[in-house]
Amino acid sequence: MNYLIDVSGALIGPVEFPLIPGLGIQLPNNAVTLDQQLDEPMSGHVWALIGGWPQQVLDLRGVVYSTDTGESVEWSEVGDLPEGFTKTAPPGPYFSWHEGSWQLDVKAQQAAATLAAQSERDKLLGEASLRMAPLQYALELGEASSEEQSALLEWKRYCVALNRIEQQPGYPLEVEWPVLTLDAPRGRLNALRSFFRAK
């Protein structure tokens, strides 16, 4: 029985080659003749020549994952994967390979969540400062209306709440973001309200 050997080393076949008059059957360089037809390989396996003899080996070709970085790569060889690779995808970010499986790196997850929460808080505080400034000026000049005084007070409470998110029990993985509420959304206060959204 004739079999082809593909680039990964797997046996493909059996394959029949035509008889060429005067030359007989010509086998290509990547072909081999075996004494008998091979049985269907077990699930997840293929036949390959090992030391000149056909043996069933694991077929893990396709997408595999680096246990160092979690990045996916295309694997094109048959047989066991070398150390440093696995067929199992990491469940998500902040997972590292430990003792044969992906384990959540809690410290890395919390560090990333802390950075994201602080960045969002600082952005919101910056927006709040821009909106508070003209209200504060009006108050200092003695020209603030009752609406503006009320709005300034709400902005200040909002900023205090933003600055205290680290005191929340779920921080940094779960943050309950404060929401600004203004009692009289008229005139210039409409613009103020447009800068806020529920988290």
mmCIF file of C-alpha atoms in Angstrom:
data_model
loop_
_atom_site.group_PDB
_atom_site.id
_atom_site.type_symbol
_atom_site.label_atom_id
_atom_site.label_comp_id
_atom_site.label_asym_id
_atom_site.label_seq_id
_atom_site.Cartn_x
_atom_site.Cartn_y
_atom_site.Cartn_z
ATOM 1 C CA MET A 1 0.000 0.000 0.000
ATOM 2 C CA ASN A 2 1.313 3.410 -0.999
ATOM 3 C CA TYR A 3 1.091 6.433 1.279
ATOM 4 C CA LEU A 4 2.124 10.035 0.899
ATOM 5 C CA ILE A 5 4.034 11.817 3.653
ATOM 6 C CA ASP A 6 2.823 15.399 4.041
ATOM 7 C CA VAL A 7 4.938 18.309 5.254
ATOM 8 C CA SER A 8 3.984 17.618 8.874
ATOM 9 C CA GLY A 9 5.118 13.996 8.658
ATOM 10 C CA ALA A 10 1.620 12.479 8.641
ATOM 11 C CA LEU A 11 0.839 9.561 6.337
ATOM 12 C CA ILE A 12 -1.953 10.188 3.824
ATOM 13 C CA GLY A 13 -3.574 7.345 1.967
ATOM 14 C CA PRO A 14 -3.595 4.734 0.776
ATOM 15 C CA VAL A 15 -2.894 6.292 -2.629
ATOM 16 C CA GLU A 16 -2.859 4.580 -6.015
ATOM 17 C CA PHE A 17 -0.336 5.787 -8.570
ATOM 18 C CA PRO A 18 -0.793 5.177 -12.304
ATOM 19 C CA LEU A 19 1.211 2.597 -14.186
ATOM 20 C CA ILE A 20 3.444 4.337 -16.716
ATOM 21 C CA PRO A 21 4.127 2.177 -19.796
ATOM 22 C CA GLY A 22 7.746 1.154 -19.940
ATOM 23 C CA LEU A 23 8.486 2.593 -16.509
ATOM 24 C CA GLY A 24 6.002 0.976 -14.197
ATOM 25 C CA ILE A 25 4.672 2.717 -11.112
ATOM 26 C CA GLN A 26 6.753 5.748 -10.187
ATOM 27 C CA LEU A 27 6.570 6.903 -6.575
ATOM 28 C CA PRO A 28 7.193 10.566 -5.744
ATOM 29 C CA ASN A 29 9.902 11.428 -3.244
ATOM 30 C CA ASN A 30 7.350 11.949 -0.477
ATOM 31 C CA ALA A 31 5.750 8.497 -0.876
ATOM 32 C CA VAL A 32 6.323 5.220 0.925
ATOM 33 C CA THR A 33 5.138 1.647 0.339
ATOM 34 C CA LEU A 34 3.852 -0.340 3.319
ATOM 35 C CA ASP A 35 3.193 -4.064 3.538
ATOM 36 C CA GLN A 36 -0.459 -3.616 4.478
ATOM 37 C CA GLN A 37 -3.137 -0.961 4.705
ATOM 38 C CA LEU A 38 -3.198 0.983 7.941
ATOM 39 C CA ASP A 39 -6.248 0.933 10.193
ATOM 40 C CA GLU A 40 -8.188 4.119 10.858
ATOM 41 C CA PRO A 41 -6.219 6.029 13.539
ATOM 42 C CA MET A 42 -7.693 6.743 16.946
ATOM 43 C CA SER A 43 -9.496 10.020 17.444
ATOM 44 C CA GLY A 44 -7.032 12.890 17.664
ATOM 45 C CA HIS A 45 -4.231 10.821 16.138
ATOM 46 C CA VAL A 46 -2.626 10.273 12.733
ATOM 47 C CA TRP A 47 -0.223 7.746 11.312
ATOM 48 C CA ALA A 48 3.408 8.799 10.901
ATOM 49 C CA LEU A 49 6.694 7.029 10.228
ATOM 50 C CA ILE A 50 8.740 6.837 13.422
ATOM 51 C CA GLY A 51 12.119 5.203 12.936
ATOM 52 C CA GLY A 52 10.906 3.841 9.621
ATOM 53 C CA TRP A 53 7.802 2.211 11.109
ATOM 54 C CA PRO A 54 4.219 3.513 11.060
ATOM 55 C CA GLN A 55 2.953 4.596 14.456
ATOM 56 C CA GLN A 56 -0.045 6.540 15.682
ATOM 57 C CA VAL A 57 0.903 9.951 17.066
ATOM 58 C CA LEU A 58 -1.085 12.851 18.460
ATOM 59 C CA ASP A 59 -2.423 15.313 15.914
ATOM 60 C CA LEU A 60 -2.406 18.710 17.604
ATOM 61 C CA ARG A 61 -2.024 20.753 14.447
ATOM 62 C CA GLY A 62 -3.866 24.044 14.377
ATOM 63 C CA VAL A 63 -4.053 26.840 16.908
ATOM 64 C CA VAL A 64 -2.012 26.375 20.080
ATOM 65 C CA TYR A 65 -1.137 28.817 22.851
ATOM 66 C CA SER A 66 2.117 29.905 24.410
ATOM 67 C CA THR A 67 2.147 29.157 28.128
ATOM 68 C CA ASP A 68 4.520 32.102 28.592
ATOM 69 C CA THR A 69 2.454 34.826 26.919
ATOM 70 C CA GLY A 70 -0.965 33.268 26.195
ATOM 71 C CA GLU A 71 -0.614 34.302 22.547
ATOM 72 C CA SER A 72 -1.973 31.984 19.848
ATOM 73 C CA VAL A 73 0.256 30.478 17.167
ATOM 74 C CA GLU A 74 -0.374 28.085 14.283
ATOM 75 C CA TRP A 75 1.163 24.643 14.877
ATOM 76 C CA SER A 76 1.907 22.471 11.830
ATOM 77 C CA GLU A 77 3.698 19.391 13.197
ATOM 78 C CA VAL A 78 2.343 16.061 14.426
ATOM 79 C CA GLY A 79 3.203 14.546 17.775
ATOM 80 C CA ASP A 80 3.328 15.964 21.269
ATOM 81 C CA LEU A 81 3.605 19.701 21.717
ATOM 82 C CA PRO A 82 6.952 20.925 23.015
ATOM 83 C CA GLU A 83 7.201 22.458 26.454
ATOM 84 C CA GLY A 84 5.830 25.980 26.475
ATOM 85 C CA PHE A 85 2.700 25.314 24.397
ATOM 86 C CA THR A 86 -0.827 24.030 25.052
ATOM 87 C CA LYS A 87 -4.028 23.494 23.068
ATOM 88 C CA THR A 88 -6.043 25.106 25.875
ATOM 89 C CA ALA A 89 -6.769 28.800 25.389
ATOM 90 C CA PRO A 90 -6.413 31.103 28.397
ATOM 91 C CA PRO A 91 -9.920 31.918 29.745
ATOM 92 C CA GLY A 92 -9.235 35.641 29.604
ATOM 93 C CA PRO A 93 -6.718 38.327 30.449
ATOM 94 C CA TYR A 94 -4.616 38.128 33.618
ATOM 95 C CA PHE A 95 -4.276 34.330 33.465
ATOM 96 C CA SER A 96 -0.873 32.657 33.762
ATOM 97 C CA TRP A 97 0.172 29.035 33.244
ATOM 98 C CA HIS A 98 0.878 27.265 36.508
ATOM 99 C CA GLU A 99 1.195 23.541 37.254
ATOM 100 C CA GLY A 100 -0.403 22.452 33.996
ATOM 101 C CA SER A 101 -3.361 24.835 33.812
ATOM 102 C CA TRP A 102 -4.282 28.491 33.441
ATOM 103 C CA GLN A 103 -4.580 30.244 36.810
ATOM 104 C CA LEU A 104 -6.005 33.711 37.403
ATOM 105 C CA ASP A 105 -3.294 36.208 38.357
ATOM 106 C CA VAL A 106 -5.304 38.132 40.937
ATOM 107 C CA LYS A 107 -2.579 40.706 41.557
ATOM 108 C CA ALA A 108 -2.285 41.551 37.863
ATOM 109 C CA GLN A 109 -6.074 41.741 37.524
ATOM 110 C CA GLN A 110 -6.395 44.092 40.483
ATOM 111 C CA ALA A 111 -3.495 46.249 39.325
ATOM 112 C CA ALA A 112 -5.074 46.702 35.890
ATOM 113 C CA ALA A 113 -8.502 47.404 37.397
ATOM 114 C CA THR A 114 -6.985 49.951 39.780
ATOM 115 C CA LEU A 115 -5.232 51.751 36.944
ATOM 116 C CA ALA A 116 -8.430 51.837 34.867
ATOM 117 C CA ALA A 117 -10.554 53.088 37.779
ATOM 118 C CA GLN A 118 -8.082 55.810 38.711
ATOM 119 C CA SER A 119 -7.805 56.939 35.105
ATOM 120 C CA GLU A 120 -11.599 57.176 34.789
ATOM 121 C CA ARG A 121 -11.891 58.988 38.118
ATOM 122 C CA ASP A 122 -9.233 61.536 37.148
ATOM 123 C CA LYS A 123 -10.942 62.145 33.814
ATOM 124 C CA LEU A 124 -14.289 62.780 35.516
ATOM 125 C CA LEU A 125 -12.693 65.040 38.114
ATOM 126 C CA GLY A 126 -11.073 67.026 35.319
ATOM 127 C CA GLU A 127 -14.415 67.471 33.569
ATOM 128 C CA ALA A 128 -16.007 68.495 36.854
ATOM 129 C CA SER A 129 -13.334 71.118 37.499
ATOM 130 C CA LEU A 130 -14.023 72.730 34.124
ATOM 131 C CA ARG A 131 -17.750 72.953 34.890
ATOM 132 C CA MET A 132 -17.301 74.150 38.451
ATOM 133 C CA ALA A 133 -14.928 76.998 37.615
ATOM 134 C CA PRO A 134 -17.465 79.502 36.163
ATOM 135 C CA LEU A 135 -19.929 78.694 38.943
ATOM 136 C CA GLN A 136 -17.241 79.334 41.536
ATOM 137 C CA TYR A 137 -16.298 82.612 39.842
ATOM 138 C CA ALA A 138 -19.920 83.746 39.915
ATOM 139 C CA LEU A 139 -20.128 82.893 43.612
ATOM 140 C CA GLU A 140 -16.928 84.789 44.444
ATOM 141 C CA LEU A 141 -18.167 87.832 42.532
ATOM 142 C CA GLY A 142 -21.458 87.742 44.372
ATOM 143 C CA GLU A 143 -23.309 87.190 41.095
ATOM 144 C CA ALA A 144 -24.318 83.542 41.464
ATOM 145 C CA SER A 145 -28.006 82.812 41.110
ATOM 146 C CA SER A 146 -29.698 80.348 43.434
ATOM 147 C CA GLU A 147 -29.612 77.787 40.621
ATOM 148 C CA GLU A 148 -25.876 78.278 40.160
ATOM 149 C CA GLN A 149 -25.209 78.039 43.883
ATOM 150 C CA SER A 150 -27.191 74.813 44.060
ATOM 151 C CA ALA A 151 -25.397 73.434 41.018
ATOM 152 C CA LEU A 152 -21.984 74.268 42.480
ATOM 153 C CA LEU A 153 -22.886 72.476 45.696
ATOM 154 C CA GLU A 154 -23.942 69.367 43.755
ATOM 155 C CA TRP A 155 -20.724 69.439 41.745
ATOM 156 C CA LYS A 156 -18.682 69.580 44.951
ATOM 157 C CA ARG A 157 -20.572 66.644 46.445
ATOM 158 C CA TYR A 158 -20.048 64.759 43.219
ATOM 159 C CA CYS A 159 -16.284 65.404 43.310
ATOM 160 C CA VAL A 160 -16.075 64.274 46.929
ATOM 161 C CA ALA A 161 -17.863 61.035 46.011
ATOM 162 C CA LEU A 162 -15.494 60.499 43.078
ATOM 163 C CA ASN A 163 -12.516 60.962 45.350
ATOM 164 C CA ARG A 164 -13.865 58.286 47.724
ATOM 165 C CA ILE A 165 -14.363 55.421 45.263
ATOM 166 C CA GLU A 166 -11.339 53.647 46.768
ATOM 167 C CA GLN A 167 -13.334 53.267 50.002
ATOM 168 C CA GLN A 168 -15.969 51.111 48.291
ATOM 169 C CA PRO A 169 -15.875 47.416 49.298
ATOM 170 C CA GLY A 170 -15.758 46.189 45.700
ATOM 171 C CA TYR A 171 -12.970 48.511 44.571
ATOM 172 C CA PRO A 172 -11.208 48.223 42.146
ATOM 173 C CA LEU A 173 -13.021 45.359 40.405
ATOM 174 C CA GLU A 174 -16.498 46.755 41.058
ATOM 175 C CA VAL A 175 -16.945 50.512 41.268
ATOM 176 C CA GLU A 176 -20.278 52.214 41.872
ATOM 177 C CA TRP A 177 -19.714 55.492 40.106
ATOM 178 C CA PRO A 178 -21.438 58.569 41.568
ATOM 179 C CA VAL A 179 -23.975 60.329 39.365
ATOM 180 C CA LEU A 180 -24.468 64.082 39.330
ATOM 181 C CA THR A 181 -28.044 65.251 39.894
ATOM 182 C CA LEU A 182 -29.115 68.837 39.344
ATOM 183 C CA ASP A 183 -32.536 70.009 40.521
ATOM 184 C CA ALA A 184 -33.061 72.697 37.897
ATOM 185 C CA PRO A 185 -31.741 71.654 34.481
ATOM 186 C CA ARG A 186 -32.509 74.942 32.714
ATOM 187 C CA GLY A 187 -30.431 77.311 30.651
ATOM 188 C CA ARG A 188 -26.727 76.864 31.284
ATOM 189 C CA LEU A 189 -27.382 73.846 33.515
ATOM 190 C CA ASN A 190 -28.480 71.836 30.493
ATOM 191 C CA ALA A 191 -24.892 71.887 29.309
ATOM 192 C CA LEU A 192 -23.725 70.692 32.708
ATOM 193 C CA ARG A 193 -26.031 67.691 32.747
ATOM 194 C CA SER A 194 -24.916 66.591 29.290
ATOM 195 C CA PHE A 195 -21.491 65.735 30.633
ATOM 196 C CA PHE A 196 -22.723 62.985 32.898
ATOM 197 C CA ARG A 197 -23.841 59.450 32.423
ATOM 198 C CA ALA A 198 -24.787 56.602 34.700
ATOM 199 C CA LYS A 199 -21.998 54.117 35.292
#
